Each structure stands twice: as C-alpha cells, then as structure tokens.
C-alpha cells in the first residue's frame, strides 16, 4: 500500500539557504580574499591583488545566490514563533533588512576594483567611494548584531522549539569570532573575514536544523 509523505518545507528552505550561503562564501572569497589581509584600511588597495576574472565570477555568483540565504528565515521563524508577540517578526524582518545591504555591498566591490586597478581613483574619488560603501558595511554589522541580540533574548526568555544553547549559535556570535580570528590569527582570519557574513548565516542555519530536532526530541521524552 502506498504511503504519502509530507515535505517539511521550512527545513527544506533552510537546507537550500545553507547551500546558497556556501556559494555566497565562495563568491566573497573570489571577490575579496587577499593573503595579506588589509580589509579594514578603507583604501581598497588589497583589491589590486585580485584578478579581473575572479572579480567577475565572485560578483555574479554572490548576486545570484546570497539572496537565497534568506529562505532559511522560514525555518527560524517557525522555531521562534511560539514566543509570540512582535519579536519573532522583528528577527525575520530585521534579518531581511540586514541581507539587503549585504547584497548591495557585494555588488559595489567590482566597480571599486575597476577604479583601483585602473589607477583612476584619486583621493576625492576614493573618499566618495567610501561614503557610498562603508555606511552600507556598517549597517550590515550593526543591524546583524541587533537582530542577534533579539534572537538571543527570545531563545533564553521565551518558549521556542529550540534548546537554550542555540541562543549563542547566532550570526552575530559567529561574526565576532571570525573578526577576532582576523585580529589574532591572520593566516586563518584573512581567509574567513571576507566571507564572514555568509559563513555566519551558513553556521546559523545548520545549527538551527540540529537544534530544532534536538528540541523536539527532548520535549517528547
């Protein structure tokens, strides 16, 4: 006798988001990775070490796949929805609005690379580029940490489908750990830092899948 199965679409969406985040991380490495680091200087001179072919592939790969990471928010919302109120929606909508500047910043790098490598970016133009790009990067970091804080509060203080440990396995935590590795262990941090945004979401969605299953299993015992 045939049996029917029901597809768990939120979990499927999270798995698609993990794959997209992996491709997004690859795109970031193609677009930004330099063995010498220097990402924080604001002069974009590290881009001179990156070939045009790398820039083109990383540019389009990120633009196509980074937005798909937001599919994982369906799974996150299901897991924190039992908390009720406005906070679960704040996490989802806040993460979406963090994703927007992430894609926008990614799309700017190829144009900055062209100006830097062609030697056409004088001091005034470089300052103009920084005014266009650095506030976007700052919004990404500040917004991400704010959303992570709300998520932590929900998991610790409210009923969810998660065990409590997932509160600390959030994108903000992962981003901070990667940033610390960049400062303290340059050979590792130089690789991880360009892809910190996408790696943080990859790890978050992977932990979410594991945590939901463990939370459901523990609640049935």
PDB file of C-alpha atoms in Angstrom:
ATOM      1  CA  UNK A   1       0.000   0.000   0.000  1.00  0.00           C
ATOM      2  CA  UNK A   2       1.389   3.402  -0.992  1.00  0.00           C
ATOM      3  CA  UNK A   3       2.217   5.844   1.724  1.00  0.00           C
ATOM      4  CA  UNK A   4       2.347   9.577   1.411  1.00  0.00           C
ATOM      5  CA  UNK A   5       4.925  11.818   2.984  1.00  0.00           C
ATOM      6  CA  UNK A   6       4.638  15.478   3.761  1.00  0.00           C
ATOM      7  CA  UNK A   7       7.540  17.679   2.757  1.00  0.00           C
ATOM      8  CA  UNK A   8       8.879  19.797   5.589  1.00  0.00           C
ATOM      9  CA  UNK A   9       9.249  22.997   3.583  1.00  0.00           C
ATOM     10  CA  UNK A  10      10.842  25.145   6.311  1.00  0.00           C
ATOM     11  CA  UNK A  11      13.607  22.552   6.795  1.00  0.00           C
ATOM     12  CA  UNK A  12      13.996  22.238   3.027  1.00  0.00           C
ATOM     13  CA  UNK A  13      14.254  26.028   2.775  1.00  0.00           C
ATOM     14  CA  UNK A  14      16.969  26.021   5.443  1.00  0.00           C
ATOM     15  CA  UNK A  15      18.948  23.415   3.505  1.00  0.00           C
ATOM     16  CA  UNK A  16      18.683  25.495   0.329  1.00  0.00           C
ATOM     17  CA  UNK A  17      19.821  28.517   2.364  1.00  0.00           C
ATOM     18  CA  UNK A  18      22.864  26.588   3.612  1.00  0.00           C
ATOM     19  CA  UNK A  19      23.842  25.693   0.048  1.00  0.00           C
ATOM     20  CA  UNK A  20      23.316  29.319  -1.015  1.00  0.00           C
ATOM     21  CA  UNK A  21      25.413  30.559   1.909  1.00  0.00           C
ATOM     22  CA  UNK A  22      28.231  28.212   0.914  1.00  0.00           C
ATOM     23  CA  UNK A  23      28.170  29.580  -2.624  1.00  0.00           C
ATOM     24  CA  UNK A  24      27.955  33.095  -1.209  1.00  0.00           C
ATOM     25  CA  UNK A  25      31.061  32.433   0.888  1.00  0.00           C
ATOM     26  CA  UNK A  26      32.893  31.183  -2.209  1.00  0.00           C
ATOM     27  CA  UNK A  27      31.760  34.332  -4.036  1.00  0.00           C
ATOM     28  CA  UNK A  28      33.124  36.517  -1.229  1.00  0.00           C
ATOM     29  CA  UNK A  29      36.485  34.761  -1.293  1.00  0.00           C
ATOM     30  CA  UNK A  30      36.741  35.197  -5.052  1.00  0.00           C
ATOM     31  CA  UNK A  31      35.780  38.841  -4.744  1.00  0.00           C
ATOM     32  CA  UNK A  32      37.741  39.895  -1.672  1.00  0.00           C
ATOM     33  CA  UNK A  33      40.306  37.390  -0.416  1.00  0.00           C
ATOM     34  CA  UNK A  34      43.892  38.584  -0.153  1.00  0.00           C
ATOM     35  CA  UNK A  35      46.536  36.550   1.699  1.00  0.00           C
ATOM     36  CA  UNK A  36      47.850  39.824   3.114  1.00  0.00           C
ATOM     37  CA  UNK A  37      44.516  40.998   4.544  1.00  0.00           C
ATOM     38  CA  UNK A  38      44.165  44.758   4.841  1.00  0.00           C
ATOM     39  CA  UNK A  39      40.378  44.740   4.543  1.00  0.00           C
ATOM     40  CA  UNK A  40      39.903  47.256   7.345  1.00  0.00           C
ATOM     41  CA  UNK A  41      42.146  50.022   5.968  1.00  0.00           C
ATOM     42  CA  UNK A  42      39.455  51.596   3.800  1.00  0.00           C
ATOM     43  CA  UNK A  43      41.781  52.244   0.854  1.00  0.00           C
ATOM     44  CA  UNK A  44      40.805  49.054  -1.043  1.00  0.00           C
ATOM     45  CA  UNK A  45      44.421  48.530  -2.131  1.00  0.00           C
ATOM     46  CA  UNK A  46      44.107  44.809  -1.419  1.00  0.00           C
ATOM     47  CA  UNK A  47      41.849  44.603  -4.490  1.00  0.00           C
ATOM     48  CA  UNK A  48      44.903  45.149  -6.701  1.00  0.00           C
ATOM     49  CA  UNK A  49      45.977  41.586  -5.883  1.00  0.00           C
ATOM     50  CA  UNK A  50      42.731  40.126  -7.259  1.00  0.00           C
ATOM     51  CA  UNK A  51      42.356  39.236 -10.924  1.00  0.00           C
ATOM     52  CA  UNK A  52      39.517  40.564 -13.060  1.00  0.00           C
ATOM     53  CA  UNK A  53      38.307  37.009 -13.741  1.00  0.00           C
ATOM     54  CA  UNK A  54      37.977  36.361 -10.003  1.00  0.00           C
ATOM     55  CA  UNK A  55      36.078  39.615  -9.583  1.00  0.00           C
ATOM     56  CA  UNK A  56      33.606  38.802 -12.362  1.00  0.00           C
ATOM     57  CA  UNK A  57      32.860  35.274 -11.131  1.00  0.00           C
ATOM     58  CA  UNK A  58      32.583  36.378  -7.498  1.00  0.00           C
ATOM     59  CA  UNK A  59      30.396  39.348  -8.435  1.00  0.00           C
ATOM     60  CA  UNK A  60      27.733  37.340 -10.239  1.00  0.00           C
ATOM     61  CA  UNK A  61      27.908  34.279  -8.020  1.00  0.00           C
ATOM     62  CA  UNK A  62      27.173  36.395  -4.943  1.00  0.00           C
ATOM     63  CA  UNK A  63      24.431  38.477  -6.524  1.00  0.00           C
ATOM     64  CA  UNK A  64      22.638  35.326  -7.690  1.00  0.00           C
ATOM     65  CA  UNK A  65      22.925  33.223  -4.556  1.00  0.00           C
ATOM     66  CA  UNK A  66      23.264  35.453  -1.471  1.00  0.00           C
ATOM     67  CA  UNK A  67      19.556  36.480  -1.615  1.00  0.00           C
ATOM     68  CA  UNK A  68      18.576  32.788  -1.477  1.00  0.00           C
ATOM     69  CA  UNK A  69      20.059  32.582   2.016  1.00  0.00           C
ATOM     70  CA  UNK A  70      17.030  34.450   3.293  1.00  0.00           C
ATOM     71  CA  UNK A  71      14.938  31.323   2.628  1.00  0.00           C
ATOM     72  CA  UNK A  72      16.386  29.980   5.870  1.00  0.00           C
ATOM     73  CA  UNK A  73      14.351  32.548   7.772  1.00  0.00           C
ATOM     74  CA  UNK A  74      11.224  30.442   7.204  1.00  0.00           C
ATOM     75  CA  UNK A  75      12.786  27.810   9.429  1.00  0.00           C
ATOM     76  CA  UNK A  76      13.971  30.323  12.007  1.00  0.00           C
ATOM     77  CA  UNK A  77      10.508  31.869  12.221  1.00  0.00           C
ATOM     78  CA  UNK A  78       8.819  28.506  12.756  1.00  0.00           C
ATOM     79  CA  UNK A  79      11.176  27.742  15.619  1.00  0.00           C
ATOM     80  CA  UNK A  80      10.743  31.060  17.433  1.00  0.00           C
ATOM     81  CA  UNK A  81       7.066  31.636  16.595  1.00  0.00           C
ATOM     82  CA  UNK A  82       5.893  30.037  19.915  1.00  0.00           C
ATOM     83  CA  UNK A  83       7.414  33.050  21.696  1.00  0.00           C
ATOM     84  CA  UNK A  84       4.523  35.120  20.366  1.00  0.00           C
ATOM     85  CA  UNK A  85       4.335  38.888  20.115  1.00  0.00           C
ATOM     86  CA  UNK A  86       6.373  41.090  17.814  1.00  0.00           C
ATOM     87  CA  UNK A  87       9.854  39.752  18.464  1.00  0.00           C
ATOM     88  CA  UNK A  88       9.802  36.736  16.087  1.00  0.00           C
ATOM     89  CA  UNK A  89       8.730  39.061  13.294  1.00  0.00           C
ATOM     90  CA  UNK A  90      11.424  41.543  14.299  1.00  0.00           C
ATOM     91  CA  UNK A  91      14.078  38.844  13.896  1.00  0.00           C
ATOM     92  CA  UNK A  92      12.824  37.828  10.446  1.00  0.00           C
ATOM     93  CA  UNK A  93      12.288  41.331   9.093  1.00  0.00           C
ATOM     94  CA  UNK A  94      15.489  42.587  10.695  1.00  0.00           C
ATOM     95  CA  UNK A  95      17.485  39.755   9.095  1.00  0.00           C
ATOM     96  CA  UNK A  96      15.942  40.573   5.724  1.00  0.00           C
ATOM     97  CA  UNK A  97      16.982  44.183   6.034  1.00  0.00           C
ATOM     98  CA  UNK A  98      20.477  43.052   7.014  1.00  0.00           C
ATOM     99  CA  UNK A  99      20.564  40.941   3.870  1.00  0.00           C
ATOM    100  CA  UNK A 100      19.807  43.911   1.617  1.00  0.00           C
ATOM    101  CA  UNK A 101      22.968  45.889   2.438  1.00  0.00           C
ATOM    102  CA  UNK A 102      24.903  42.619   2.269  1.00  0.00           C
ATOM    103  CA  UNK A 103      23.972  42.135  -1.378  1.00  0.00           C
ATOM    104  CA  UNK A 104      24.359  45.861  -2.101  1.00  0.00           C
ATOM    105  CA  UNK A 105      27.891  45.922  -0.685  1.00  0.00           C
ATOM    106  CA  UNK A 106      28.789  42.784  -2.625  1.00  0.00           C
ATOM    107  CA  UNK A 107      27.626  44.451  -5.831  1.00  0.00           C
ATOM    108  CA  UNK A 108      29.801  47.531  -5.252  1.00  0.00           C
ATOM    109  CA  UNK A 109      33.136  45.755  -4.978  1.00  0.00           C
ATOM    110  CA  UNK A 110      33.593  45.006  -8.677  1.00  0.00           C
ATOM    111  CA  UNK A 111      33.247  48.692  -9.553  1.00  0.00           C
ATOM    112  CA  UNK A 112      35.656  49.735  -6.806  1.00  0.00           C
ATOM    113  CA  UNK A 113      38.110  47.122  -8.116  1.00  0.00           C
ATOM    114  CA  UNK A 114      37.943  48.659 -11.591  1.00  0.00           C
ATOM    115  CA  UNK A 115      38.718  52.143 -10.300  1.00  0.00           C
ATOM    116  CA  UNK A 116      41.551  50.983  -8.045  1.00  0.00           C
ATOM    117  CA  UNK A 117      43.262  48.722 -10.580  1.00  0.00           C
ATOM    118  CA  UNK A 118      42.931  51.200 -13.451  1.00  0.00           C
ATOM    119  CA  UNK A 119      44.546  53.930 -11.370  1.00  0.00           C
ATOM    120  CA  UNK A 120      41.659  56.323 -11.921  1.00  0.00           C
ATOM    121  CA  UNK A 121      40.677  56.702  -8.263  1.00  0.00           C
ATOM    122  CA  UNK A 122      42.219  59.907  -6.898  1.00  0.00           C
ATOM    123  CA  UNK A 123      41.828  60.953  -3.253  1.00  0.00           C
ATOM    124  CA  UNK A 124      38.495  62.675  -3.847  1.00  0.00           C
ATOM    125  CA  UNK A 125      37.015  59.743  -5.711  1.00  0.00           C
ATOM    126  CA  UNK A 126      38.240  57.279  -3.086  1.00  0.00           C
ATOM    127  CA  UNK A 127      36.528  59.323  -0.397  1.00  0.00           C
ATOM    128  CA  UNK A 128      33.341  59.321  -2.453  1.00  0.00           C
ATOM    129  CA  UNK A 129      33.533  55.524  -2.786  1.00  0.00           C
ATOM    130  CA  UNK A 130      33.992  55.160   0.941  1.00  0.00           C
ATOM    131  CA  UNK A 131      30.921  57.318   1.574  1.00  0.00           C
ATOM    132  CA  UNK A 132      28.923  55.004  -0.678  1.00  0.00           C
ATOM    133  CA  UNK A 133      30.251  51.694   0.631  1.00  0.00           C
ATOM    134  CA  UNK A 134      31.366  51.979   4.248  1.00  0.00           C
ATOM    135  CA  UNK A 135      27.989  53.079   5.713  1.00  0.00           C
ATOM    136  CA  UNK A 136      26.462  50.046   3.988  1.00  0.00           C
ATOM    137  CA  UNK A 137      29.038  47.773   5.595  1.00  0.00           C
ATOM    138  CA  UNK A 138      28.450  49.432   8.978  1.00  0.00           C
ATOM    139  CA  UNK A 139      24.675  48.953   8.644  1.00  0.00           C
ATOM    140  CA  UNK A 140      25.309  45.300   7.912  1.00  0.00           C
ATOM    141  CA  UNK A 141      27.387  44.834  11.071  1.00  0.00           C
ATOM    142  CA  UNK A 142      25.232  46.916  13.443  1.00  0.00           C
ATOM    143  CA  UNK A 143      21.952  45.546  12.120  1.00  0.00           C
ATOM    144  CA  UNK A 144      23.222  41.984  12.324  1.00  0.00           C
ATOM    145  CA  UNK A 145      24.290  42.370  15.947  1.00  0.00           C
ATOM    146  CA  UNK A 146      20.932  43.959  16.863  1.00  0.00           C
ATOM    147  CA  UNK A 147      18.972  41.101  15.299  1.00  0.00           C
ATOM    148  CA  UNK A 148      21.247  38.580  17.004  1.00  0.00           C
ATOM    149  CA  UNK A 149      20.548  40.252  20.348  1.00  0.00           C
ATOM    150  CA  UNK A 150      16.787  39.971  19.895  1.00  0.00           C
ATOM    151  CA  UNK A 151      17.159  36.340  18.845  1.00  0.00           C
ATOM    152  CA  UNK A 152      19.209  35.556  21.949  1.00  0.00           C
ATOM    153  CA  UNK A 153      16.630  37.189  24.207  1.00  0.00           C
ATOM    154  CA  UNK A 154      13.781  35.211  22.635  1.00  0.00           C
ATOM    155  CA  UNK A 155      15.520  31.849  22.980  1.00  0.00           C
ATOM    156  CA  UNK A 156      16.654  32.467  26.559  1.00  0.00           C
ATOM    157  CA  UNK A 157      13.492  34.104  27.899  1.00  0.00           C
ATOM    158  CA  UNK A 158      10.613  32.856  25.745  1.00  0.00           C
ATOM    159  CA  UNK A 159       9.178  29.458  24.722  1.00  0.00           C
ATOM    160  CA  UNK A 160      10.574  28.239  21.382  1.00  0.00           C
ATOM    161  CA  UNK A 161      11.222  24.948  19.602  1.00  0.00           C
ATOM    162  CA  UNK A 162      14.920  25.308  20.379  1.00  0.00           C
ATOM    163  CA  UNK A 163      17.120  24.153  23.255  1.00  0.00           C
ATOM    164  CA  UNK A 164      18.729  27.110  25.019  1.00  0.00           C
ATOM    165  CA  UNK A 165      22.236  26.641  23.600  1.00  0.00           C
ATOM    166  CA  UNK A 166      21.137  27.871  20.174  1.00  0.00           C
ATOM    167  CA  UNK A 167      20.892  31.375  21.660  1.00  0.00           C
ATOM    168  CA  UNK A 168      24.676  31.640  21.399  1.00  0.00           C
ATOM    169  CA  UNK A 169      24.934  29.969  17.977  1.00  0.00           C
ATOM    170  CA  UNK A 170      23.670  33.005  16.079  1.00  0.00           C
ATOM    171  CA  UNK A 171      25.157  35.002  13.179  1.00  0.00           C
ATOM    172  CA  UNK A 172      26.351  37.801  15.472  1.00  0.00           C
ATOM    173  CA  UNK A 173      28.352  35.395  17.616  1.00  0.00           C
ATOM    174  CA  UNK A 174      29.908  33.705  14.602  1.00  0.00           C
ATOM    175  CA  UNK A 175      30.767  37.064  13.026  1.00  0.00           C
ATOM    176  CA  UNK A 176      32.514  38.253  16.202  1.00  0.00           C
ATOM    177  CA  UNK A 177      34.500  35.003  16.451  1.00  0.00           C
ATOM    178  CA  UNK A 178      35.636  35.374  12.832  1.00  0.00           C
ATOM    179  CA  UNK A 179      36.582  39.023  13.430  1.00  0.00           C
ATOM    180  CA  UNK A 180      38.657  38.007  16.459  1.00  0.00           C
ATOM    181  CA  UNK A 181      40.408  35.355  14.383  1.00  0.00           C
ATOM    182  CA  UNK A 182      41.257  38.068  11.847  1.00  0.00           C
ATOM    183  CA  UNK A 183      42.932  40.121  14.561  1.00  0.00           C
ATOM    184  CA  UNK A 184      44.668  37.302  16.430  1.00  0.00           C
ATOM    185  CA  UNK A 185      45.328  34.599  13.815  1.00  0.00           C
ATOM    186  CA  UNK A 186      45.872  36.393  10.489  1.00  0.00           C
ATOM    187  CA  UNK A 187      46.507  33.271   8.337  1.00  0.00           C
ATOM    188  CA  UNK A 188      43.070  31.991   9.374  1.00  0.00           C
ATOM    189  CA  UNK A 189      41.281  35.323   9.698  1.00  0.00           C
ATOM    190  CA  UNK A 190      42.440  36.561   6.301  1.00  0.00           C
ATOM    191  CA  UNK A 191      40.559  33.646   4.740  1.00  0.00           C
ATOM    192  CA  UNK A 192      37.463  33.756   6.933  1.00  0.00           C
ATOM    193  CA  UNK A 193      36.904  37.506   7.242  1.00  0.00           C
ATOM    194  CA  UNK A 194      35.897  38.252   3.616  1.00  0.00           C
ATOM    195  CA  UNK A 195      33.225  35.547   3.847  1.00  0.00           C
ATOM    196  CA  UNK A 196      32.167  36.309   7.445  1.00  0.00           C
ATOM    197  CA  UNK A 197      28.598  37.356   6.582  1.00  0.00           C
ATOM    198  CA  UNK A 198      27.798  34.249   4.558  1.00  0.00           C
ATOM    199  CA  UNK A 199      29.700  31.850   6.810  1.00  0.00           C
ATOM    200  CA  UNK A 200      27.834  33.215   9.825  1.00  0.00           C
ATOM    201  CA  UNK A 201      24.464  32.517   8.245  1.00  0.00           C
ATOM    202  CA  UNK A 202      25.611  29.109   6.988  1.00  0.00           C
ATOM    203  CA  UNK A 203      26.576  28.064  10.519  1.00  0.00           C
ATOM    204  CA  UNK A 204      23.418  29.606  11.975  1.00  0.00           C
ATOM    205  CA  UNK A 205      21.054  27.720   9.680  1.00  0.00           C
ATOM    206  CA  UNK A 206      22.974  24.473  10.172  1.00  0.00           C
ATOM    207  CA  UNK A 207      22.775  24.885  13.960  1.00  0.00           C
ATOM    208  CA  UNK A 208      19.085  25.748  13.658  1.00  0.00           C
ATOM    209  CA  UNK A 209      18.323  22.466  11.898  1.00  0.00           C
ATOM    210  CA  UNK A 210      20.187  20.493  14.550  1.00  0.00           C
ATOM    211  CA  UNK A 211      18.748  22.482  17.448  1.00  0.00           C
ATOM    212  CA  UNK A 212      15.142  22.170  16.297  1.00  0.00           C
ATOM    213  CA  UNK A 213      15.449  18.401  16.056  1.00  0.00           C
ATOM    214  CA  UNK A 214      17.088  18.125  19.468  1.00  0.00           C
ATOM    215  CA  UNK A 215      14.482  20.457  20.974  1.00  0.00           C
ATOM    216  CA  UNK A 216      11.609  18.412  19.584  1.00  0.00           C
ATOM    217  CA  UNK A 217      13.179  15.149  20.722  1.00  0.00           C
ATOM    218  CA  UNK A 218      13.799  16.427  24.249  1.00  0.00           C
ATOM    219  CA  UNK A 219      10.232  17.701  24.522  1.00  0.00           C
ATOM    220  CA  UNK A 220       8.842  14.237  23.712  1.00  0.00           C
ATOM    221  CA  UNK A 221      10.814  12.461  26.426  1.00  0.00           C
TER     222      UNK A 221
END
